C-alpha atoms as a printed R data frame, in Angstrom:
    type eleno elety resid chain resno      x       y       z
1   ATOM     1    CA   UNK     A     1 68.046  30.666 -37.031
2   ATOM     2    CA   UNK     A     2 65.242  31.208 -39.168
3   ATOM     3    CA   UNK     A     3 66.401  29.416 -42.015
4   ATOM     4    CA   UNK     A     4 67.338  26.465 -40.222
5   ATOM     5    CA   UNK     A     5 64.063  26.369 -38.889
6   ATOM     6    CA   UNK     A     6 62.389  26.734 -42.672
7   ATOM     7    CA   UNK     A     7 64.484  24.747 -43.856
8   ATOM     8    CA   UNK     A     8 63.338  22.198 -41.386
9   ATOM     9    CA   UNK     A     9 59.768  22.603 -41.495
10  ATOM    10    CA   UNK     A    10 59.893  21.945 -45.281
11  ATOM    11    CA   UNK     A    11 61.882  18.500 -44.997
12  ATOM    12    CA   UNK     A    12 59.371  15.211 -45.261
13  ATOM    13    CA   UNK     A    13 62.201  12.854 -44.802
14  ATOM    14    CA   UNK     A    14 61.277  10.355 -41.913
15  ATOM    15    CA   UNK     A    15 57.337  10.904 -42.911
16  ATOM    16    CA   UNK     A    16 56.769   7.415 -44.561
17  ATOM    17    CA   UNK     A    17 58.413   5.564 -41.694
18  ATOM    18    CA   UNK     A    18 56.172   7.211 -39.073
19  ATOM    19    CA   UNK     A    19 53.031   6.515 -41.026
20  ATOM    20    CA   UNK     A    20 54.126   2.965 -41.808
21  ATOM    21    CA   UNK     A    21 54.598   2.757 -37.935
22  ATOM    22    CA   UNK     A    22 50.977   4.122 -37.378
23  ATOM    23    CA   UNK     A    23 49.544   1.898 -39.942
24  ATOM    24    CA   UNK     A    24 51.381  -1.432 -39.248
25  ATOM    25    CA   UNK     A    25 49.460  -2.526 -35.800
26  ATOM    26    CA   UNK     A    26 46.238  -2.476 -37.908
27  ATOM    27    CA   UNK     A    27 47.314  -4.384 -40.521
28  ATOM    28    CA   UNK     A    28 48.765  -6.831 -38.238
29  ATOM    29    CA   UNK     A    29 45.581  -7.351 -36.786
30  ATOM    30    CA   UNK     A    30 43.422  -7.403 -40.166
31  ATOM    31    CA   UNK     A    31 45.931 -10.100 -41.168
32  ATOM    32    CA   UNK     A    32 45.438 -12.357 -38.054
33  ATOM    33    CA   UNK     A    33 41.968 -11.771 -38.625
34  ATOM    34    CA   UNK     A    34 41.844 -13.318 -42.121
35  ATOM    35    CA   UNK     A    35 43.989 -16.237 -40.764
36  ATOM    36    CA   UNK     A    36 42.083 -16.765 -37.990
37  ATOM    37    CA   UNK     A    37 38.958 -16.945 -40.319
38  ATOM    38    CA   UNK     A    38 40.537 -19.090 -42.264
39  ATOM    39    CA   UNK     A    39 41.558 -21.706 -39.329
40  ATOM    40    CA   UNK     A    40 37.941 -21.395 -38.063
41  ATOM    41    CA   UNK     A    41 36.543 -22.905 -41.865
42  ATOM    42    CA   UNK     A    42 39.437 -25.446 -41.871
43  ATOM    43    CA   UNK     A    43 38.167 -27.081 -38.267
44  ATOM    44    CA   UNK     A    44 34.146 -26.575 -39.500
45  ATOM    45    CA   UNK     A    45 35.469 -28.611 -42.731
46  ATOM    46    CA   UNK     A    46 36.977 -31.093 -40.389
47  ATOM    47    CA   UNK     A    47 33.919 -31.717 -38.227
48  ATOM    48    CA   UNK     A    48 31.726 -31.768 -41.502
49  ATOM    49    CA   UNK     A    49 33.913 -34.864 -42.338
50  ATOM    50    CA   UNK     A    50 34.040 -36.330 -38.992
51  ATOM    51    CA   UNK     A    51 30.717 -36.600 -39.011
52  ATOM    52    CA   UNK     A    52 30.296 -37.953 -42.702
53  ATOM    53    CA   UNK     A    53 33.029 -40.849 -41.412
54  ATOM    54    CA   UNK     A    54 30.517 -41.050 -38.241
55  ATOM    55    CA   UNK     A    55 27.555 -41.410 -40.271
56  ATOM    56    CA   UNK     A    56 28.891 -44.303 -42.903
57  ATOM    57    CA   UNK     A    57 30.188 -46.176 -39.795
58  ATOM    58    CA   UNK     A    58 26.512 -46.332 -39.159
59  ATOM    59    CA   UNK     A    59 25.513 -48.230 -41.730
60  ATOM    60    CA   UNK     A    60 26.766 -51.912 -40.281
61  ATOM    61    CA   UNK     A    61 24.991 -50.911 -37.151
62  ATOM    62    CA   UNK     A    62 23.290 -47.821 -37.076
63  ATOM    63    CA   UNK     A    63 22.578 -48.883 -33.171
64  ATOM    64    CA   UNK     A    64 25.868 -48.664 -31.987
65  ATOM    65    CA   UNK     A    65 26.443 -45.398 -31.182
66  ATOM    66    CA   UNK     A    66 29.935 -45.921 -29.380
67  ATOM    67    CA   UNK     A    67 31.357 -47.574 -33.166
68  ATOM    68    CA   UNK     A    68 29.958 -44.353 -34.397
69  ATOM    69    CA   UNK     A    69 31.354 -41.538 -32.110
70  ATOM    70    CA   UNK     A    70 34.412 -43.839 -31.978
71  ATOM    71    CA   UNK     A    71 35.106 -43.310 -35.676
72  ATOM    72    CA   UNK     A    72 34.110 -39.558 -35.035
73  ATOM    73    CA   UNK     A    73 37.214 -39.193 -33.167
74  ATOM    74    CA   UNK     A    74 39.185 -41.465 -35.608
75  ATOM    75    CA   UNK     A    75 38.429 -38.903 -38.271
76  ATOM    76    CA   UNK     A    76 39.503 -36.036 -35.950
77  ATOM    77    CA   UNK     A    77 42.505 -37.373 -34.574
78  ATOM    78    CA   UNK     A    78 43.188 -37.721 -38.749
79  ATOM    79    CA   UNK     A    79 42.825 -34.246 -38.971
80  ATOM    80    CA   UNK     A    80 45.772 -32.956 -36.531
81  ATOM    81    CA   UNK     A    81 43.222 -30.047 -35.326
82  ATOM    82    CA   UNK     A    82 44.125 -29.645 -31.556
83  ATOM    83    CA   UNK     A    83 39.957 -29.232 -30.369
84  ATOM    84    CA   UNK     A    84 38.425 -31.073 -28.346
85  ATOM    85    CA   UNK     A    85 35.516 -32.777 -30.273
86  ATOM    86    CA   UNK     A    86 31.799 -33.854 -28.712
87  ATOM    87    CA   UNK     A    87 30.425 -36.596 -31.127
88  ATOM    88    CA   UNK     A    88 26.651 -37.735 -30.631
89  ATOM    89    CA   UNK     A    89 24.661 -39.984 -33.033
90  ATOM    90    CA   UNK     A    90 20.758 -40.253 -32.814
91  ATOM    91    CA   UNK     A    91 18.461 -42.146 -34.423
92  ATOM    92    CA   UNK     A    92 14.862 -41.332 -35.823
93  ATOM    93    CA   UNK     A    93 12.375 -43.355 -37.562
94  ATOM    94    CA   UNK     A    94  9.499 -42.385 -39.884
95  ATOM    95    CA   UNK     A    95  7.153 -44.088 -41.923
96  ATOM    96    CA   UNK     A    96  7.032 -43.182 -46.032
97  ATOM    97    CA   UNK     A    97  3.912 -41.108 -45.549
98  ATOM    98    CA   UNK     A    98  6.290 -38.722 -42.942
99  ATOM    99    CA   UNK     A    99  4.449 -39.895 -39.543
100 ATOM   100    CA   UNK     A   100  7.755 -40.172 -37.204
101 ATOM   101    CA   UNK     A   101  7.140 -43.377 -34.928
102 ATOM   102    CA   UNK     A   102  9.594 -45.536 -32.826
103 ATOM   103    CA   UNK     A   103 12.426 -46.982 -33.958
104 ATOM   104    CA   UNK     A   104 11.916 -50.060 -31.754
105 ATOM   105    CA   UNK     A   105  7.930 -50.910 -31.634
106 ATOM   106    CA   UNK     A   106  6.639 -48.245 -34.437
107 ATOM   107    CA   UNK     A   107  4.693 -49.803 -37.176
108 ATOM   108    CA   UNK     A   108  3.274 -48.428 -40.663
109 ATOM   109    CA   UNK     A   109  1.056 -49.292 -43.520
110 ATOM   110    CA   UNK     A   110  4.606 -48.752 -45.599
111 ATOM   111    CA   UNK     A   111  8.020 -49.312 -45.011
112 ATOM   112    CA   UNK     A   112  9.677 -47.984 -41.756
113 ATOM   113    CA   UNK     A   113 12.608 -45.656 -42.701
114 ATOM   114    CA   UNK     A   114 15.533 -45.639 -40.383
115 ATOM   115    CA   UNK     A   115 17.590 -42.390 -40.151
116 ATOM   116    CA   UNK     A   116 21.095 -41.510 -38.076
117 ATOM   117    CA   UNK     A   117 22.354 -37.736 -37.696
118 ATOM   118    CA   UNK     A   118 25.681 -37.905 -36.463
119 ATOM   119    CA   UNK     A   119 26.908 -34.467 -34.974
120 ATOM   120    CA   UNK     A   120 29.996 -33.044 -33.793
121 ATOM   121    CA   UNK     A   121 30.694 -30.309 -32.029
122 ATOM   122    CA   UNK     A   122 33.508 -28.339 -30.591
123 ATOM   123    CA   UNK     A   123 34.723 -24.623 -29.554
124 ATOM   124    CA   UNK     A   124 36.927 -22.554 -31.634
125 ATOM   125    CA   UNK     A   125 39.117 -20.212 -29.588
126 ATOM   126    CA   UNK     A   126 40.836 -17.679 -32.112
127 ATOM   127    CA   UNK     A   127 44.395 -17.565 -32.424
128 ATOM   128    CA   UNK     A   128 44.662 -14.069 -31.600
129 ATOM   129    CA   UNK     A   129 42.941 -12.858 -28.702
130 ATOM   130    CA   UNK     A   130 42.055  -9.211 -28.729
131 ATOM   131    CA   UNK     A   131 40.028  -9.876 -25.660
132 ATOM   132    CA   UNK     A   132 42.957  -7.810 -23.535
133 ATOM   133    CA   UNK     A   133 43.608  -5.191 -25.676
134 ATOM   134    CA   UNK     A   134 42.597  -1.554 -24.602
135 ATOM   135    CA   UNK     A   135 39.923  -1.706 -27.463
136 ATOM   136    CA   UNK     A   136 38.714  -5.266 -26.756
137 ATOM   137    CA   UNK     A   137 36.065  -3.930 -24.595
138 ATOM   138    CA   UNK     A   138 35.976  -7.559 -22.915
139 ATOM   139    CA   UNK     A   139 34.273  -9.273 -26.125
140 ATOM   140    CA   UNK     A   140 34.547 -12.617 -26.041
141 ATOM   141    CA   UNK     A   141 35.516 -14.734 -29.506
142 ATOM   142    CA   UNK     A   142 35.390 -18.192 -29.018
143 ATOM   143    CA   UNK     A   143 32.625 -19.905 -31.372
144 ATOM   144    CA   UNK     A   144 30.806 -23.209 -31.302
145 ATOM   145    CA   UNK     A   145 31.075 -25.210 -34.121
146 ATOM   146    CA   UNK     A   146 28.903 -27.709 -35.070
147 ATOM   147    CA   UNK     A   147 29.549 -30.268 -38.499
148 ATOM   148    CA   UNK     A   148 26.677 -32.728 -38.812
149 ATOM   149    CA   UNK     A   149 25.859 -35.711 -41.320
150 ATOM   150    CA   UNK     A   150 21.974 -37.470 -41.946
151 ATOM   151    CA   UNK     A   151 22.015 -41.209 -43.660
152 ATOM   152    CA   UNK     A   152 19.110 -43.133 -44.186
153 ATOM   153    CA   UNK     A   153 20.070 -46.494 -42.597
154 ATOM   154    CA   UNK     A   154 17.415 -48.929 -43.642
């Protein structure tokens, strides 16, 4: 009896598939992390175009917010991301010395300078949510994301 249990105590076989088994839930996780990173850059790279394609719309009206926001969504619905986009254009005038006045009835000594800053914004919900897992602790992931684009109109 005492050499079966020796002999026993001295055999490793079966070690490397229990520590694989320990080991494999965290790597599962560090590698959804990484892709979920990596999703969350691809949709701020997406908005960051959206807006660009927002903000060149604006220069045949830089008034017409709707055209602008409309090609917002163009761009996004482009991109085959699934979230649900906010675009907003908004308009401010300056004069060349810096002095911001109104677009409509502001006058300067110089030239009045006509911007547009066309935003958009959305939430990014990771794909994996650890939320519900014992070690969560209740922390919530999602993110706002915001891509945004300046032109000088005029």
């Amino acid at each position: 009896m005492k050499t079966t249990i020796r002999r026993r105590w001295g055999d490793d076989g079966g070690a490397a598939a229990v520590e694989f088994a320990l080991i494999l839930p965290m790597l599962v996780l560090m590698l959804a992390g990484i892709a979920d990173l990596g999703q969350m850059v691809y949709v701020r790279s997406v908005l960051e175009s959206a807006a660009r394609a927002g903000a060149q719309a604006s220069f045949a009206d830089p008034s017409a917010t709707a055209t602008i926001e409309a090609a917002v969504q163009t761009a996004i619905a482009a991109s085959g991301i699934a979230n649900v986009v906010t675009p907003s254009a908004a308009q401010a005038c300056e004069c060349s010395n810096g002095t911001a006045v109104d677009c409509t009835t502001g006058t300067c000594a110089g030239t009045v300078r006509h911007y547009v800053t066309v935003t958009a914004t959305t939430t990014y919900t990771p794909m994996v949510n650890i939320t519900n897992l014992p070690f969560g602790l209740g922390v919530d992931l999602t993110t706002p994301l915001t891509g945004s684009s300046v032109i000088r109109a005029q």
